XYZ file of C-alpha atoms in Angstrom:
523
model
C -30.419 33.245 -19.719
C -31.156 30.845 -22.994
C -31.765 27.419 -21.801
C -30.422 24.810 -24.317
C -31.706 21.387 -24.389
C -29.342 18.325 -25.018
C -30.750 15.642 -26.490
C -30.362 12.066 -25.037
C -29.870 8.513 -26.766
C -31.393 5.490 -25.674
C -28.859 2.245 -26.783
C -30.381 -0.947 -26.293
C -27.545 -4.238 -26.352
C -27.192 -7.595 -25.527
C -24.751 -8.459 -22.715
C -23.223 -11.895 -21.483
C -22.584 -12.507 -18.256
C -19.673 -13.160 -16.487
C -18.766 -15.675 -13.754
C -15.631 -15.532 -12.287
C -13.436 -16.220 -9.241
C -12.473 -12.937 -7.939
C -8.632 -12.273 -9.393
C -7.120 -11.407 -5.750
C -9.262 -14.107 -3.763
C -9.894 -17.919 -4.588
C -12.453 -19.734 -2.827
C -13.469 -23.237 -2.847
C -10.284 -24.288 -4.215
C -7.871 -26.770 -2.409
C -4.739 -25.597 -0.841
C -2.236 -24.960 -3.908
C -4.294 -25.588 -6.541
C -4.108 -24.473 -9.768
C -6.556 -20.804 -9.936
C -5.455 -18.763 -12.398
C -4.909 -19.077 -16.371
C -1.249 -19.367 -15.423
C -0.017 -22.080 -14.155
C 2.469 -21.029 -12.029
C -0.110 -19.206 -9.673
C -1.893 -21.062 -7.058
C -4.252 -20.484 -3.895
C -2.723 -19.701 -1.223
C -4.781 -20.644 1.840
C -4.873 -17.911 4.800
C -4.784 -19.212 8.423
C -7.531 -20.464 9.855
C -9.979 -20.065 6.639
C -11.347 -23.062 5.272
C -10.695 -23.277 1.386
C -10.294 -19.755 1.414
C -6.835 -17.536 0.686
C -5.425 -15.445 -2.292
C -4.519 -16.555 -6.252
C -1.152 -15.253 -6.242
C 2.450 -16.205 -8.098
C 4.235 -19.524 -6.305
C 7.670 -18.540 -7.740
C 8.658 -16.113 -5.269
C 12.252 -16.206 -4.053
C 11.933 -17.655 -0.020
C 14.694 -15.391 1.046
C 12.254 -12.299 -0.203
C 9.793 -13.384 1.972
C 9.581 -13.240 5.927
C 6.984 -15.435 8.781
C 3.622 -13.574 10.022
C 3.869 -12.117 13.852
C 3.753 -15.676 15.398
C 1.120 -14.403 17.992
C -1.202 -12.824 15.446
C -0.913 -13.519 11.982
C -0.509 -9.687 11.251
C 1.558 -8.559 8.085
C 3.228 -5.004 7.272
C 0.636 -3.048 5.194
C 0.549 -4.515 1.382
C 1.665 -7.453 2.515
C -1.185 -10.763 3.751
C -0.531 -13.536 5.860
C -0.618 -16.933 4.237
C 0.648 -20.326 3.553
C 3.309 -20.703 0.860
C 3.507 -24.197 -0.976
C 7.450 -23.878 -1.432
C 9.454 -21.936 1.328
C 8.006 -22.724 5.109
C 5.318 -24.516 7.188
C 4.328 -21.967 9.191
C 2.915 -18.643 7.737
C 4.410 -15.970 5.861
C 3.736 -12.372 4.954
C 2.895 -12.497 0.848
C 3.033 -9.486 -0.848
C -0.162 -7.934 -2.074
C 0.951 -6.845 -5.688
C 2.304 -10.482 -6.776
C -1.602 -11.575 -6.353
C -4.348 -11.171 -8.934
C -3.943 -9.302 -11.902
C -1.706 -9.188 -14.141
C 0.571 -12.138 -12.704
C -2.258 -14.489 -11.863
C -5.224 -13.539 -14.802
C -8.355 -14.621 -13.683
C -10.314 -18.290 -15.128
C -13.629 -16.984 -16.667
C -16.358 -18.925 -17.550
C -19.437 -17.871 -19.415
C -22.800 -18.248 -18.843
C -24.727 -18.718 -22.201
C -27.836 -17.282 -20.974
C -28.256 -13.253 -22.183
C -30.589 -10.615 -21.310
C -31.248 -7.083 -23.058
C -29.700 -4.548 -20.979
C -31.703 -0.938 -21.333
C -29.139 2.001 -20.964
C -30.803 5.479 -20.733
C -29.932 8.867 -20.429
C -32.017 11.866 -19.260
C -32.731 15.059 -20.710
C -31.509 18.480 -18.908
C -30.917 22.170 -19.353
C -28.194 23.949 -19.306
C -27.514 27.690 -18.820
C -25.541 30.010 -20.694
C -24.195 31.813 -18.209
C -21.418 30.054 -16.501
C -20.531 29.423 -12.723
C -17.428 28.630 -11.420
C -17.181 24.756 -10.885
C -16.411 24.392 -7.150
C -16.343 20.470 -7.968
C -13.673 20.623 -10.542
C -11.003 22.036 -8.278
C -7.748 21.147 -10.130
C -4.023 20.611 -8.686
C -0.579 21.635 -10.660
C 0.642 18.553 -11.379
C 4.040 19.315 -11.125
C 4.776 18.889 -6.996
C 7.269 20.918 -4.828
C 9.080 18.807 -1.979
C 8.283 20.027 1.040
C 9.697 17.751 3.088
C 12.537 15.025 3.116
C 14.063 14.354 -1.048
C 17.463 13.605 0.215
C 17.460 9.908 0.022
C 16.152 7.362 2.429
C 17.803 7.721 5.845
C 17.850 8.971 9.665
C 19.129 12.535 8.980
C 17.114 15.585 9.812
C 16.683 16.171 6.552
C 16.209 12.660 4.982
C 12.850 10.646 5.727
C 12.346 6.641 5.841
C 9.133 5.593 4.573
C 6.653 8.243 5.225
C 3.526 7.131 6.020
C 1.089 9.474 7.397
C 1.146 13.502 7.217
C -0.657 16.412 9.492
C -0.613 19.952 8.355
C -1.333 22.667 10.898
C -2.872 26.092 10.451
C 0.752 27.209 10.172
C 1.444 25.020 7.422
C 4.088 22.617 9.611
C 3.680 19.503 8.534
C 3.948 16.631 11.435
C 5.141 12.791 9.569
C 4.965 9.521 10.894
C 8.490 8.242 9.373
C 8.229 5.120 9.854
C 11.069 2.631 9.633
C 12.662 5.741 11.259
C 10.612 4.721 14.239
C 10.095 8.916 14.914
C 7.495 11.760 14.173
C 9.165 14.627 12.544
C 7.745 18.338 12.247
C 9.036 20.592 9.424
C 8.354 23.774 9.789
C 7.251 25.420 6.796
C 9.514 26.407 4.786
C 12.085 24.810 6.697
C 15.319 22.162 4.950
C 15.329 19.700 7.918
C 13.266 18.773 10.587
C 13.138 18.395 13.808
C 12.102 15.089 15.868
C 9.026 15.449 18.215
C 8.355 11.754 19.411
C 10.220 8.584 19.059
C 13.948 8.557 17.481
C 15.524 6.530 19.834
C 15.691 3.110 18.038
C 12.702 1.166 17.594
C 11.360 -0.525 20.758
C 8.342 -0.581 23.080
C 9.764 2.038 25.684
C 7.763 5.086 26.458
C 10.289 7.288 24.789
C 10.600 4.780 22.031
C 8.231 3.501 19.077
C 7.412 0.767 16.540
C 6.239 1.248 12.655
C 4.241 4.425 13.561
C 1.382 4.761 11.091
C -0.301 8.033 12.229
C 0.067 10.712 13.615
C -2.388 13.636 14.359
C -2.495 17.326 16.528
C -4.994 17.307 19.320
C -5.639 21.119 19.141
C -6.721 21.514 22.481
C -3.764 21.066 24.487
C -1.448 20.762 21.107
C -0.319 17.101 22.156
C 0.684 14.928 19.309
C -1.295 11.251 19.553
C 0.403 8.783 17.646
C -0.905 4.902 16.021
C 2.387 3.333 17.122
C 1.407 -0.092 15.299
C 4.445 -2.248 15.956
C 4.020 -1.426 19.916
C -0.631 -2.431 19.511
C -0.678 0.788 21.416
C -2.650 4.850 21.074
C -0.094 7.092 22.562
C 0.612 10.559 23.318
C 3.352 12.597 23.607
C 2.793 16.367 25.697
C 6.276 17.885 26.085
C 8.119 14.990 26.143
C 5.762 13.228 28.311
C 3.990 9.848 27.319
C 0.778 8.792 28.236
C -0.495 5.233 26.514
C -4.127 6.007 25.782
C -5.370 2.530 24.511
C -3.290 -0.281 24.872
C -3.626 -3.711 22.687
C -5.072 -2.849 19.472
C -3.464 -3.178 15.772
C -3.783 0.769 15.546
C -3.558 1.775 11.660
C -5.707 5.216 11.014
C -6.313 8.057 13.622
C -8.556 10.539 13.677
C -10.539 13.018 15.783
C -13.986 14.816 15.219
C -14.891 18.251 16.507
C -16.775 17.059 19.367
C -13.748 15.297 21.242
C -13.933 12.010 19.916
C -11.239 9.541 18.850
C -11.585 7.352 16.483
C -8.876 4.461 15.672
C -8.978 1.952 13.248
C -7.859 -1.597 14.174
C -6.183 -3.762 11.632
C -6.207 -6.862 13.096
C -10.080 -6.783 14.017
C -10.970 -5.207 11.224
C -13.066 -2.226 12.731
C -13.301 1.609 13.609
C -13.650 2.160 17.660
C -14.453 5.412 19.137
C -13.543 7.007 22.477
C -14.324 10.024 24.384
C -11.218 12.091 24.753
C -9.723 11.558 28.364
C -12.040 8.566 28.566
C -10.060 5.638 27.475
C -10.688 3.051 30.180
C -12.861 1.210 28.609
C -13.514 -0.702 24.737
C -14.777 2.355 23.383
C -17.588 1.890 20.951
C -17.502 0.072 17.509
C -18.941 2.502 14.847
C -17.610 0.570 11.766
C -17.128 -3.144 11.061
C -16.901 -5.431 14.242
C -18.422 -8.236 12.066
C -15.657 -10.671 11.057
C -13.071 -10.104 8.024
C -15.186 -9.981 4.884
C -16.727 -7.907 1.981
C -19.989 -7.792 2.960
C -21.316 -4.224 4.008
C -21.078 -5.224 7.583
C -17.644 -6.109 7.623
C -14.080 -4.633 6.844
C -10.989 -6.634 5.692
C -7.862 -4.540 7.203
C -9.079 -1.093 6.900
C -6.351 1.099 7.205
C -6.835 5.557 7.050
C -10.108 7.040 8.268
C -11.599 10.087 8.248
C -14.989 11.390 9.727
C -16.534 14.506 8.490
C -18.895 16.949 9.858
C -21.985 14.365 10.981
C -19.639 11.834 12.367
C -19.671 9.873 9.203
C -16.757 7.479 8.821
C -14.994 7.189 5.780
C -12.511 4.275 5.521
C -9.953 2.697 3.601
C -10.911 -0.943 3.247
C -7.128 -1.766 1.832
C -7.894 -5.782 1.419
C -11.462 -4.800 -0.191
C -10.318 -2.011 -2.595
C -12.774 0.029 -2.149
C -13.799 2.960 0.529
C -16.669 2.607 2.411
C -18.941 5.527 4.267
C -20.457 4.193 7.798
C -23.062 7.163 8.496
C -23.466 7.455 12.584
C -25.163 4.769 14.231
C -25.768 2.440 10.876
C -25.014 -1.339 11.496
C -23.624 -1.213 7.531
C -21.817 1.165 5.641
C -21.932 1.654 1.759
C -18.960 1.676 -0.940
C -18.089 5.459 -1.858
C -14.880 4.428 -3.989
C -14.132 1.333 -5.578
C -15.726 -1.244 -4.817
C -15.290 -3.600 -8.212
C -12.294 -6.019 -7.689
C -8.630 -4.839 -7.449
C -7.473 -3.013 -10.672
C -6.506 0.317 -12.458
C -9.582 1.493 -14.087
C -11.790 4.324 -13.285
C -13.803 2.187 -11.105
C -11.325 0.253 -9.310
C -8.642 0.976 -6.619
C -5.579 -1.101 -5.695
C -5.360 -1.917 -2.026
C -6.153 2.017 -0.931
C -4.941 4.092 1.837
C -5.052 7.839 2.495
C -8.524 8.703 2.432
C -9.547 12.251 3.115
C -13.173 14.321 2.619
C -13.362 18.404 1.396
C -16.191 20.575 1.931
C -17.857 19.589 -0.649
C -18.158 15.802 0.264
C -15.534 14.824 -2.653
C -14.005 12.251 -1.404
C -10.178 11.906 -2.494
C -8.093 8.270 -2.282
C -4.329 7.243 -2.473
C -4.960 4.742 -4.763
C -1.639 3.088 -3.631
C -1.008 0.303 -6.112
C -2.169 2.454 -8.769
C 0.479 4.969 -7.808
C -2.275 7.964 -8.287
C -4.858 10.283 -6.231
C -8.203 9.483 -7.379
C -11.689 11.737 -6.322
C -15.190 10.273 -6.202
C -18.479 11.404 -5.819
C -20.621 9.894 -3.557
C -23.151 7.493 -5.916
C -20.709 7.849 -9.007
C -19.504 4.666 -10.352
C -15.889 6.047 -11.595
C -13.505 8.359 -10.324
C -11.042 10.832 -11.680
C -7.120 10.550 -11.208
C -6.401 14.341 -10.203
C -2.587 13.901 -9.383
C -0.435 10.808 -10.847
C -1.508 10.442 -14.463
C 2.254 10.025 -15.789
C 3.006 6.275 -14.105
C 4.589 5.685 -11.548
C 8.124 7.223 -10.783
C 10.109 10.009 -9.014
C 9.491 12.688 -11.403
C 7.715 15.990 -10.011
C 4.346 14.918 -11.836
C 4.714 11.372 -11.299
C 4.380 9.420 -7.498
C 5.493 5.908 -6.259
C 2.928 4.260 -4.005
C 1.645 7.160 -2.312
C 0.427 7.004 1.291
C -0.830 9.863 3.278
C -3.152 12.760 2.000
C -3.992 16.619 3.269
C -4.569 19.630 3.038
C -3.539 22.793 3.763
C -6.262 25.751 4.601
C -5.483 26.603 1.228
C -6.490 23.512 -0.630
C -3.044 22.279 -1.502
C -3.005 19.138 -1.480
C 0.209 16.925 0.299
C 0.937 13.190 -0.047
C 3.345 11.138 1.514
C 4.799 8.684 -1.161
C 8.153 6.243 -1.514
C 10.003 8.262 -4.284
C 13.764 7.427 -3.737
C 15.772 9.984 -5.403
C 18.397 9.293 -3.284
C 21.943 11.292 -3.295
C 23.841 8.436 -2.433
C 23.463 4.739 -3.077
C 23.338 1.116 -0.933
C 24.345 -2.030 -0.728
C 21.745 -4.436 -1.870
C 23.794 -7.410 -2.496
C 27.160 -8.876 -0.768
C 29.143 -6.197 1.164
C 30.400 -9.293 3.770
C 33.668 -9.304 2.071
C 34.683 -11.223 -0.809
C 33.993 -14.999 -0.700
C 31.410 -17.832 -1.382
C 28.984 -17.671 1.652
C 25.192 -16.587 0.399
C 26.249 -13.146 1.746
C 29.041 -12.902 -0.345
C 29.782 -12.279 -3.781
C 33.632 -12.608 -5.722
C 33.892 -10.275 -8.933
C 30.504 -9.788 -9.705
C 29.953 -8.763 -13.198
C 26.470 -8.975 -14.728
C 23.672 -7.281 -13.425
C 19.906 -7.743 -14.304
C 16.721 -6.890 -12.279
C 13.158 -8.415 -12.980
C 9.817 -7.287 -12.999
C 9.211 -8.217 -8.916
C 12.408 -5.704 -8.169
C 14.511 -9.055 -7.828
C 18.512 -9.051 -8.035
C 20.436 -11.261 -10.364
C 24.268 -11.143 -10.346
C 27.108 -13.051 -12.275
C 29.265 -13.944 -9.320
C 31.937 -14.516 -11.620
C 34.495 -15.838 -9.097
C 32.142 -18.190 -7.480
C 30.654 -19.840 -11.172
C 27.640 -19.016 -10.335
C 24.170 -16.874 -10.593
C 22.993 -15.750 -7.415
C 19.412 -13.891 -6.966
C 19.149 -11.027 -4.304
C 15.961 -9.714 -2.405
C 16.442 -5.634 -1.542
C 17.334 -5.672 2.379
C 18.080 -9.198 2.709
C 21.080 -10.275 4.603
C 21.778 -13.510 1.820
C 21.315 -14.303 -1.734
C 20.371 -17.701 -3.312
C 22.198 -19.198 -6.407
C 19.802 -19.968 -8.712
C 22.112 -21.610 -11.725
C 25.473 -22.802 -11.272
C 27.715 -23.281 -8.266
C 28.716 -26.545 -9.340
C 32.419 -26.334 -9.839
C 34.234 -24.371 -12.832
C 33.969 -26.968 -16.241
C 31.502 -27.355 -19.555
C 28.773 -29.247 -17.731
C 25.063 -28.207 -18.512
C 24.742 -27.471 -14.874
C 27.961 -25.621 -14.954
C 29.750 -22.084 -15.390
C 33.221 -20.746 -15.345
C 33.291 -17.157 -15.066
C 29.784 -16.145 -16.208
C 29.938 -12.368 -17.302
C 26.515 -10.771 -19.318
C 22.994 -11.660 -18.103
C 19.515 -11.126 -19.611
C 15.762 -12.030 -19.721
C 13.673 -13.376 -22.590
C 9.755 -12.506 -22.835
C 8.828 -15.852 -21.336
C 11.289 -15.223 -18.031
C 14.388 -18.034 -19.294
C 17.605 -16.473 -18.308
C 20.716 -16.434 -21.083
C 24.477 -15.893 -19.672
C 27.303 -15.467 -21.183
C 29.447 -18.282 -20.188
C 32.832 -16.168 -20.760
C 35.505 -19.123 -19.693
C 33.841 -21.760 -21.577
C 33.192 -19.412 -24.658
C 29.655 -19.780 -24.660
C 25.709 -18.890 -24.057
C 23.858 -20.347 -21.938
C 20.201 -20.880 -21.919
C 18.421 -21.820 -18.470
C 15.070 -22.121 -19.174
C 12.312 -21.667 -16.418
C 10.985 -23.968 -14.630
C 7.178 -24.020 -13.954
């Protein structure tokens, strides 16, 4: 074997830096106030913080948006609880990805004062002879669907949300389908599956569940223990037969060690417990977090998956954070594996995380769920590598669309649970009461546009009007016209075409008064 020496560079530079409030998170800033380059963004205060919430867009349709659990201030996952200066008093869930970048860019300001910043590398040898690179371990990036495909919905073969996934030695995979309110097994290989827990309407019955996030195989006795999150319950399902194992916790991640332990992450206190298996009648023992909602080392803001390797090390998704931190058994801190540098889509950055799973090999592997990708990090590296999801975001077989879950097979495949809808047959996402002039109804609609936040406009033609939908909501909102059929500036009569310029003003086609109309926005 030749050794060959590489040569190393030494670059010396000049750097300014940069002071800056954080582009999710504004603090020291009065309710509403202005916190972001645009002016249409302001901070949006959470409950019970004191000049403390998130920079995020104001203009948000009301009807889009829905009030925080009135006894806890807890959102769906993605979304945060806050106050909004427009649509109610009380608090409501925001979404996650109309905060920070690139709605809301951040206000930098300078500091004049500069350093020299010394930037080395080391030399090394390398050999000649090659090994194979265990820590390169590569993924076609073409996927096969193994399970659901057929379009959101409660058949055997159609999912609703997948959330989490478990893959057994047998390759079955076991899926927390969430707003199905059911765990499903497919067996491998199999076109449908086949419902193990739940699937009798959402509710807080034994036989029944609530937004399961979790679910995981005890392999001693093969029982299936499930984070039913909606229900603040651990339970388990044997045969049909239900056993609550902890009751009154904000249950996101499960997971179990080979010693017997359980280990459940809790949302709403913003820690990782552990139990003894069969020992649940007590708190259990706090082995992550437990210090308050924060980023400091001690503390957790909404961690979500978990996984604990060999030494009972805790790996977690910190999804409020962006980042994934390791607590090592019996530390009173843990220490950012992944991410760690402010929400975003570089190398270094993650965008509100959640799967989070560990090889052999101690690469650690992240749905990077904003970023619609699967990145792996080495422990003490300061970037990652996207290894599946480098072709945006989408329902192609290369591409994924806010991927969830992560695992893998004894084979090293690698699974993920995403929201692809490549559905077979459509819905109805606005009207469908009939025709008429209620907010749930629509008369000849005509035009259709959608903007960047996935928001509905439609001429109602037959009602002179523009009305703006929300996906799932039961009413629409008119946003321009609606004031009787003449030539007014704040009238239409018949509108027809609809479309966007780059600034957001809307143009219609004002078809019965033969003309355009510009509406432009208001800020």
């Amino acid at each position: 074997m030749i050794p060959t020496a590489i040569q190393c560079l030494v670059f010396v530079f000049f750097s300014m830096p940069i002071i800056q409030v954080n582009s999710l998170t504004c603090q020291g800033i009065s309710q509403y106030a202005q916190c972001s380059l645009n002016s249409a963004c302001g901070c949006m205060h959470m409950p019970g913080a004191i000049n403390a919430g998130i920079c995020g867009f104001t203009h948000l349709s009301c009807s889009g948006l829905t009030l925080c659990a009135s006894s806890n201030n807890v959102c769906d996952p993605g979304y945060i609880c806050v106050y909004h200066p427009v649509c109610y008093t009380l608090p409501i869930c925001y979404p996650l990805s109309m905060a920070g970048e690139p709605f809301c860019p951040t206000i930098t300001m300078t500091n004049t004062t500069t350093k020299p910043t010394l930037i080395t590398t080391t030399t090394s040898t390398t050999s000649t002879t090659s090994q194979p690179d265990k820590t390169n371990h590569k993924w076609k990036q073409n996927a096969i669907t193994v399970a659901g495909g057929n379009g959101e919905g409660q058949q055997l073969n159609q999912l609703n949300l997948p959330f989490a996934i478990f893959i057994d030695k047998k390759e079955n995979i076991f899926i927390a389908d969430r707003l199905n309110h059911r765990i499903v097994e497919w067996k491998y290989n199999a076109i449908e599956g086949q419902i193990i827990a739940g699937g009798n309407g959402q509710g807080d019955r034994m036989d029944q569940l609530n937004y399961p996030s979790v679910v995981i195989v005890d392999k001693q006795n093969h029982s299936i223990i499930i984070a039913d999150w909606g229900n603040r319950r651990v339970i388990q399902w044997l045969n049909q037969t239900q056993q609550i194992l902890i009751h009154n916790i904000v249950c996101y991640g499960l997971t179990m060690d080979k010693h017997g332990f359980l280990y459940v992450s809790d949302w709403e206190r913003n820690e990782v417990r552990r139990w003894k298996m069969g020992e649940y009648n007590n708190e259990g023992t706090v082995v992550a977090g437990g210090n308050g909602q924060g980023n400091q080392l001690n503390q957790l803001s909404n961690p979500t998956f978990i996984f604990v390797d060999e030494e009972q090390s805790v790996y977690i998704s910190d999804h409020i954070n962006h980042r994934v931190m390791k607590w090592e058994k019996d530390v009173k801190e843990g220490k950012i594996v992944a991410g760690g540098h402010g929400e975003g889509g570089d190398l270094n950055q993650l965008l509100a995380p959640l799967g989070v799973i560990v090889d052999d090999l101690d690469q650690i592997y992240v749905a990077d769920w904003g970023n619609h990708r699967i990145m792996r990090w080495c422990e003490g590296k300061e970037e990652g590598e996207v290894v599946i999801g480098r072709h945006g975001f989408g329902n192609q077989s290369n591409q994924l669309y806010y991927p969830h879950g992560l695992s893998f097979d004894d084979e090293r495949n690698l699974y993920v649970t995403d929201q692809r809808k490549d559905a077979k047959e459509g819905r109805i996402v606005a009207g469908k009461n009939g025709r008429g002039k209620d907010l749930n109804q629509l008369s000849e609609p005509q035009g259709i546009i959608i903007d960047d936040f996935g928001q509905i406009y439609v001429a109602d033609s037959g009602n002179n009007r523009v009305m703006r939908w929300c996906e799932r909501k039961e009413e629409g909102e008119i946003i321009v016209g609606g004031n009787g059929q003449r030539n007014q500036p704040n009238q239409l009569n018949e509108p027809m075409g609809l479309s966007f310029d780059d600034e957001g003003n809307l143009y219609v086609a004002d078809f019965g008064n033969d003309r355009a109309q510009k509406f432009e926005i208001d800020l």
